[in-house]
Amino acid sequence: MKAWIAFWNILAKDFRAYYLKPPNISWGLIFPLAWTGMFFIRSGEGVDSVPTLLPGVIAVSVLFGATSLLSVTVTFEKKGRSFERLLLAPIPLELLMLAKTAGAILFGVANAFVPIIMAAFLMDLSGINWATLIPAIVLIAISSTFLGLFIAVSVNEVFEAQTFSNFFRFPMLFLCGLFFPIEQIPIWLQPLSYALPLTYGADVLHASIHRPANLPLALDFVILVVFCILLFAFSLRNVRRKWIT
Amino acid sequence: MSVDGKIAIKVGALAKRFGDVEAVAGIDFDVREGELFGFLGPNGAGKSTTINILIGLARPDAGTIRIGGIDCSANPKAAQHLMGVVPDESNLYPELTGFDNLSFCGSLYGMTRRDREIRARELLERFGLAEAGGRKFGGYSKGMKRKLTIAAGIIHSPPILFMDEPTTGIDVASARRIRQLVADLNRGGTTIFLTTHYIEEAERLCRRIAFIVKGRIVRTDAVQDLMRRTDGRHVVQFAVSGGAAGLCESIAAEFPGIRCHAVSDTAVRVESPEPVRIGPLVRSIEDGGAEVAEARKLRPSLEDVFVEITGIEAGVMKQEREKARMGGGA
């Protein structure tokens, strides 16, 4: 019970201190808007292109929102040594890191609904399979956040966190089948596509909105969950190894 | 203060290396309940590494640690609920107010909202920060930041408090106020483990002191017993112009019963078991090419004991103190 008081307060503090700050809210809105607009214009197919573009824009919004804020806030607190306060709290490290990541997960999920709300004005959303879409968004947010945690633990400076994030994010966007089908990617790059969590998230998003899935959906979900567990476990191991030296 | 002999912190054969550097070299000590224990040494002696190991922010390579009777050797987090920590830098959240910082720190120890808000108000009042409680921590002065950082360390009323260089980098008035607060906390029954490189601070506050040099404890004793070494000793400090370098060698050669060390570039201190005759010393110094501007009889201090035990010149500690003051740290 006492540990949960700490959990909720770390989450609430992060929302107050970081996620609900006007620059982050506007960034969370403008970024998905810009991506949607860019692909909408680029497709040249007008409103008909919205269902095919929506999975990509949802994924981009979640990925960028979750990874950016988590990696930056954790690096910022580590640099200012306020993160030491959290490490000194008598709560399990697992719960502490879940508390730190919960805000970014929720922020990522909230970001996903910006393009969905916009799409509601342009297409009929009744065909969307919400039962698979919502869990996919949540799992993409979790895996993206844990990727951000992995990045935060690997760097020392805030600017390194941003640079290192892009090193993962941009290749992932173009290799995961969101904007180009994986079959169109050079064959030697295709194994890399299947090593990325977003590939499985993108498959569920496409299947939930406009086309059949490439893999069985259950398999997509299982692989996403495995990625989440592995990224979290690896980040925790790095926190213990690098921050409690 | 009641020091009933129960052990609050027990450390045995504690060791830690960073690559080739032996930061802590198999140290042993214990701190009794209700005691204010000083851990004194120059920068790089291993003070912060030791405190980081004790509070669970670093892992030892070897050794045993028991805090409040709990074995923390394998699990550094096992006794974190018993301890408060005041780090050497004020590391609260700049974007939160003083009140919110305290309340947040209380929540980390599982305090309910009501309890931590009452306690935060009480501490803001006690530390003279009631008016600043609604302002963001980032806008506080160094002294205020330090005081709030101490308040955050005791928000959950821990029985054991670790303080790492609590007065480094702040002005004299704030440092004095903080020393009073530390003494009050200890009088209230809190066991305090204090690291410092301010010898006078340790002398004024601590009941027992361990001297640590290059990762090794060279002496642990009660301040009273350490000071007994100075009984009957006579100390005179000469302020000189023209350079203190080399003066001690010539004084030691000319006056065999006298110990001499350079306090700074412009001061030498002599110690003798007999009353010091100023005239011959002044003549000797001036014959050596320096000019004596002042000669002052001093009460022997813990600094003299420290110099005698560790072999580290007081000047080195003073330079570090100045460096810390210039560089800040709070």
JSON list of N, CA and C in Angstrom, two decimals, chain B residues 204-232:
[
{"chain": "B", "resi": 204, "resn": "ARG", "atom": "N", "xyz": [32.80, 21.01, 16.35]},
{"chain": "B", "resi": 204, "resn": "ARG", "atom": "CA", "xyz": [31.70, 21.67, 17.03]},
{"chain": "B", "resi": 204, "resn": "ARG", "atom": "C", "xyz": [30.49, 20.72, 17.19]},
{"chain": "B", "resi": 205, "resn": "LEU", "atom": "N", "xyz": [30.26, 19.88, 16.17]},
{"chain": "B", "resi": 205, "resn": "LEU", "atom": "CA", "xyz": [29.01, 19.11, 16.15]},
{"chain": "B", "resi": 205, "resn": "LEU", "atom": "C", "xyz": [29.14, 17.68, 16.66]},
{"chain": "B", "resi": 206, "resn": "CYS", "atom": "N", "xyz": [30.25, 17.03, 16.35]},
{"chain": "B", "resi": 206, "resn": "CYS", "atom": "CA", "xyz": [30.27, 15.57, 16.48]},
{"chain": "B", "resi": 206, "resn": "CYS", "atom": "C", "xyz": [30.68, 15.08, 17.86]},
{"chain": "B", "resi": 207, "resn": "ARG", "atom": "N", "xyz": [30.15, 13.94, 18.21]},
{"chain": "B", "resi": 207, "resn": "ARG", "atom": "CA", "xyz": [30.55, 13.29, 19.45]},
{"chain": "B", "resi": 207, "resn": "ARG", "atom": "C", "xyz": [31.77, 12.41, 19.17]},
{"chain": "B", "resi": 208, "resn": "ARG", "atom": "N", "xyz": [31.72, 11.66, 18.08]},
{"chain": "B", "resi": 208, "resn": "ARG", "atom": "CA", "xyz": [32.89, 10.85, 17.70]},
{"chain": "B", "resi": 208, "resn": "ARG", "atom": "C", "xyz": [33.22, 11.15, 16.24]},
{"chain": "B", "resi": 209, "resn": "ILE", "atom": "N", "xyz": [34.48, 10.88, 15.90]},
{"chain": "B", "resi": 209, "resn": "ILE", "atom": "CA", "xyz": [34.95, 11.21, 14.56]},
{"chain": "B", "resi": 209, "resn": "ILE", "atom": "C", "xyz": [35.82, 10.09, 14.03]},
{"chain": "B", "resi": 210, "resn": "ALA", "atom": "N", "xyz": [35.66, 9.81, 12.73]},
{"chain": "B", "resi": 210, "resn": "ALA", "atom": "CA", "xyz": [36.62, 8.92, 12.06]},
{"chain": "B", "resi": 210, "resn": "ALA", "atom": "C", "xyz": [37.37, 9.77, 11.05]},
{"chain": "B", "resi": 211, "resn": "PHE", "atom": "N", "xyz": [38.68, 9.67, 11.05]},
{"chain": "B", "resi": 211, "resn": "PHE", "atom": "CA", "xyz": [39.50, 10.35, 10.04]},
{"chain": "B", "resi": 211, "resn": "PHE", "atom": "C", "xyz": [39.73, 9.36, 8.90]},
{"chain": "B", "resi": 212, "resn": "ILE", "atom": "N", "xyz": [39.36, 9.75, 7.69]},
{"chain": "B", "resi": 212, "resn": "ILE", "atom": "CA", "xyz": [39.59, 8.86, 6.55]},
{"chain": "B", "resi": 212, "resn": "ILE", "atom": "C", "xyz": [40.55, 9.56, 5.58]},
{"chain": "B", "resi": 213, "resn": "VAL", "atom": "N", "xyz": [41.56, 8.83, 5.17]},
{"chain": "B", "resi": 213, "resn": "VAL", "atom": "CA", "xyz": [42.55, 9.35, 4.22]},
{"chain": "B", "resi": 213, "resn": "VAL", "atom": "C", "xyz": [42.85, 8.25, 3.21]},
{"chain": "B", "resi": 214, "resn": "LYS", "atom": "N", "xyz": [42.74, 8.57, 1.94]},
{"chain": "B", "resi": 214, "resn": "LYS", "atom": "CA", "xyz": [43.01, 7.62, 0.86]},
{"chain": "B", "resi": 214, "resn": "LYS", "atom": "C", "xyz": [42.28, 6.29, 1.07]},
{"chain": "B", "resi": 215, "resn": "GLY", "atom": "N", "xyz": [41.01, 6.38, 1.44]},
{"chain": "B", "resi": 215, "resn": "GLY", "atom": "CA", "xyz": [40.18, 5.18, 1.56]},
{"chain": "B", "resi": 215, "resn": "GLY", "atom": "C", "xyz": [40.38, 4.40, 2.84]},
{"chain": "B", "resi": 216, "resn": "ARG", "atom": "N", "xyz": [41.26, 4.86, 3.72]},
{"chain": "B", "resi": 216, "resn": "ARG", "atom": "CA", "xyz": [41.52, 4.12, 4.96]},
{"chain": "B", "resi": 216, "resn": "ARG", "atom": "C", "xyz": [41.18, 4.98, 6.17]},
{"chain": "B", "resi": 217, "resn": "ILE", "atom": "N", "xyz": [40.56, 4.36, 7.17]},
{"chain": "B", "resi": 217, "resn": "ILE", "atom": "CA", "xyz": [40.31, 5.10, 8.41]},
{"chain": "B", "resi": 217, "resn": "ILE", "atom": "C", "xyz": [41.59, 5.06, 9.24]},
{"chain": "B", "resi": 218, "resn": "VAL", "atom": "N", "xyz": [42.11, 6.24, 9.52]},
{"chain": "B", "resi": 218, "resn": "VAL", "atom": "CA", "xyz": [43.38, 6.27, 10.26]},
{"chain": "B", "resi": 218, "resn": "VAL", "atom": "C", "xyz": [43.14, 6.43, 11.76]},
{"chain": "B", "resi": 219, "resn": "ARG", "atom": "N", "xyz": [41.96, 6.84, 12.16]},
{"chain": "B", "resi": 219, "resn": "ARG", "atom": "CA", "xyz": [41.67, 6.98, 13.58]},
{"chain": "B", "resi": 219, "resn": "ARG", "atom": "C", "xyz": [40.17, 7.18, 13.77]},
{"chain": "B", "resi": 220, "resn": "THR", "atom": "N", "xyz": [39.59, 6.49, 14.75]},
{"chain": "B", "resi": 220, "resn": "THR", "atom": "CA", "xyz": [38.21, 6.74, 15.15]},
{"chain": "B", "resi": 220, "resn": "THR", "atom": "C", "xyz": [38.22, 6.96, 16.65]},
{"chain": "B", "resi": 221, "resn": "ASP", "atom": "N", "xyz": [37.66, 8.06, 17.08]},
{"chain": "B", "resi": 221, "resn": "ASP", "atom": "CA", "xyz": [37.70, 8.34, 18.52]},
{"chain": "B", "resi": 221, "resn": "ASP", "atom": "C", "xyz": [36.67, 9.41, 18.88]},
{"chain": "B", "resi": 222, "resn": "ALA", "atom": "N", "xyz": [36.40, 9.52, 20.17]},
{"chain": "B", "resi": 222, "resn": "ALA", "atom": "CA", "xyz": [35.53, 10.59, 20.64]},
{"chain": "B", "resi": 222, "resn": "ALA", "atom": "C", "xyz": [36.29, 11.92, 20.51]},
{"chain": "B", "resi": 223, "resn": "VAL", "atom": "N", "xyz": [35.57, 12.98, 20.18]},
{"chain": "B", "resi": 223, "resn": "VAL", "atom": "CA", "xyz": [36.22, 14.29, 20.01]},
{"chain": "B", "resi": 223, "resn": "VAL", "atom": "C", "xyz": [36.95, 14.67, 21.29]},
{"chain": "B", "resi": 224, "resn": "GLN", "atom": "N", "xyz": [36.29, 14.38, 22.42]},
{"chain": "B", "resi": 224, "resn": "GLN", "atom": "CA", "xyz": [36.89, 14.68, 23.73]},
{"chain": "B", "resi": 224, "resn": "GLN", "atom": "C", "xyz": [38.26, 14.00, 23.86]},
{"chain": "B", "resi": 225, "resn": "ASP", "atom": "N", "xyz": [38.31, 12.72, 23.49]},
{"chain": "B", "resi": 225, "resn": "ASP", "atom": "CA", "xyz": [39.57, 11.97, 23.62]},
{"chain": "B", "resi": 225, "resn": "ASP", "atom": "C", "xyz": [40.61, 12.46, 22.63]},
{"chain": "B", "resi": 226, "resn": "LEU", "atom": "N", "xyz": [40.14, 12.82, 21.44]},
{"chain": "B", "resi": 226, "resn": "LEU", "atom": "CA", "xyz": [41.09, 13.34, 20.45]},
{"chain": "B", "resi": 226, "resn": "LEU", "atom": "C", "xyz": [41.70, 14.65, 20.94]},
{"chain": "B", "resi": 227, "resn": "MET", "atom": "N", "xyz": [40.83, 15.47, 21.54]},
{"chain": "B", "resi": 227, "resn": "MET", "atom": "CA", "xyz": [41.31, 16.77, 22.01]},
{"chain": "B", "resi": 227, "resn": "MET", "atom": "C", "xyz": [42.26, 16.64, 23.20]},
{"chain": "B", "resi": 228, "resn": "ARG", "atom": "N", "xyz": [42.14, 15.51, 23.90]},
{"chain": "B", "resi": 228, "resn": "ARG", "atom": "CA", "xyz": [43.02, 15.30, 25.04]},
{"chain": "B", "resi": 228, "resn": "ARG", "atom": "C", "xyz": [44.49, 15.28, 24.60]},
{"chain": "B", "resi": 229, "resn": "ARG", "atom": "N", "xyz": [44.68, 14.90, 23.33]},
{"chain": "B", "resi": 229, "resn": "ARG", "atom": "CA", "xyz": [46.06, 14.87, 22.80]},
{"chain": "B", "resi": 229, "resn": "ARG", "atom": "C", "xyz": [46.68, 16.27, 22.83]},
{"chain": "B", "resi": 230, "resn": "THR", "atom": "N", "xyz": [45.80, 17.29, 22.87]},
{"chain": "B", "resi": 230, "resn": "THR", "atom": "CA", "xyz": [46.34, 18.65, 22.81]},
{"chain": "B", "resi": 230, "resn": "THR", "atom": "C", "xyz": [46.54, 19.25, 24.20]},
{"chain": "B", "resi": 231, "resn": "ASP", "atom": "N", "xyz": [46.17, 18.47, 25.26]},
{"chain": "B", "resi": 231, "resn": "ASP", "atom": "CA", "xyz": [46.31, 19.01, 26.62]},
{"chain": "B", "resi": 231, "resn": "ASP", "atom": "C", "xyz": [47.76, 19.42, 26.87]},
{"chain": "B", "resi": 232, "resn": "GLY", "atom": "N", "xyz": [47.93, 20.60, 27.43]},
{"chain": "B", "resi": 232, "resn": "GLY", "atom": "CA", "xyz": [49.27, 21.07, 27.76]},
{"chain": "B", "resi": 232, "resn": "GLY", "atom": "C", "xyz": [50.08, 21.50, 26.56]}
]
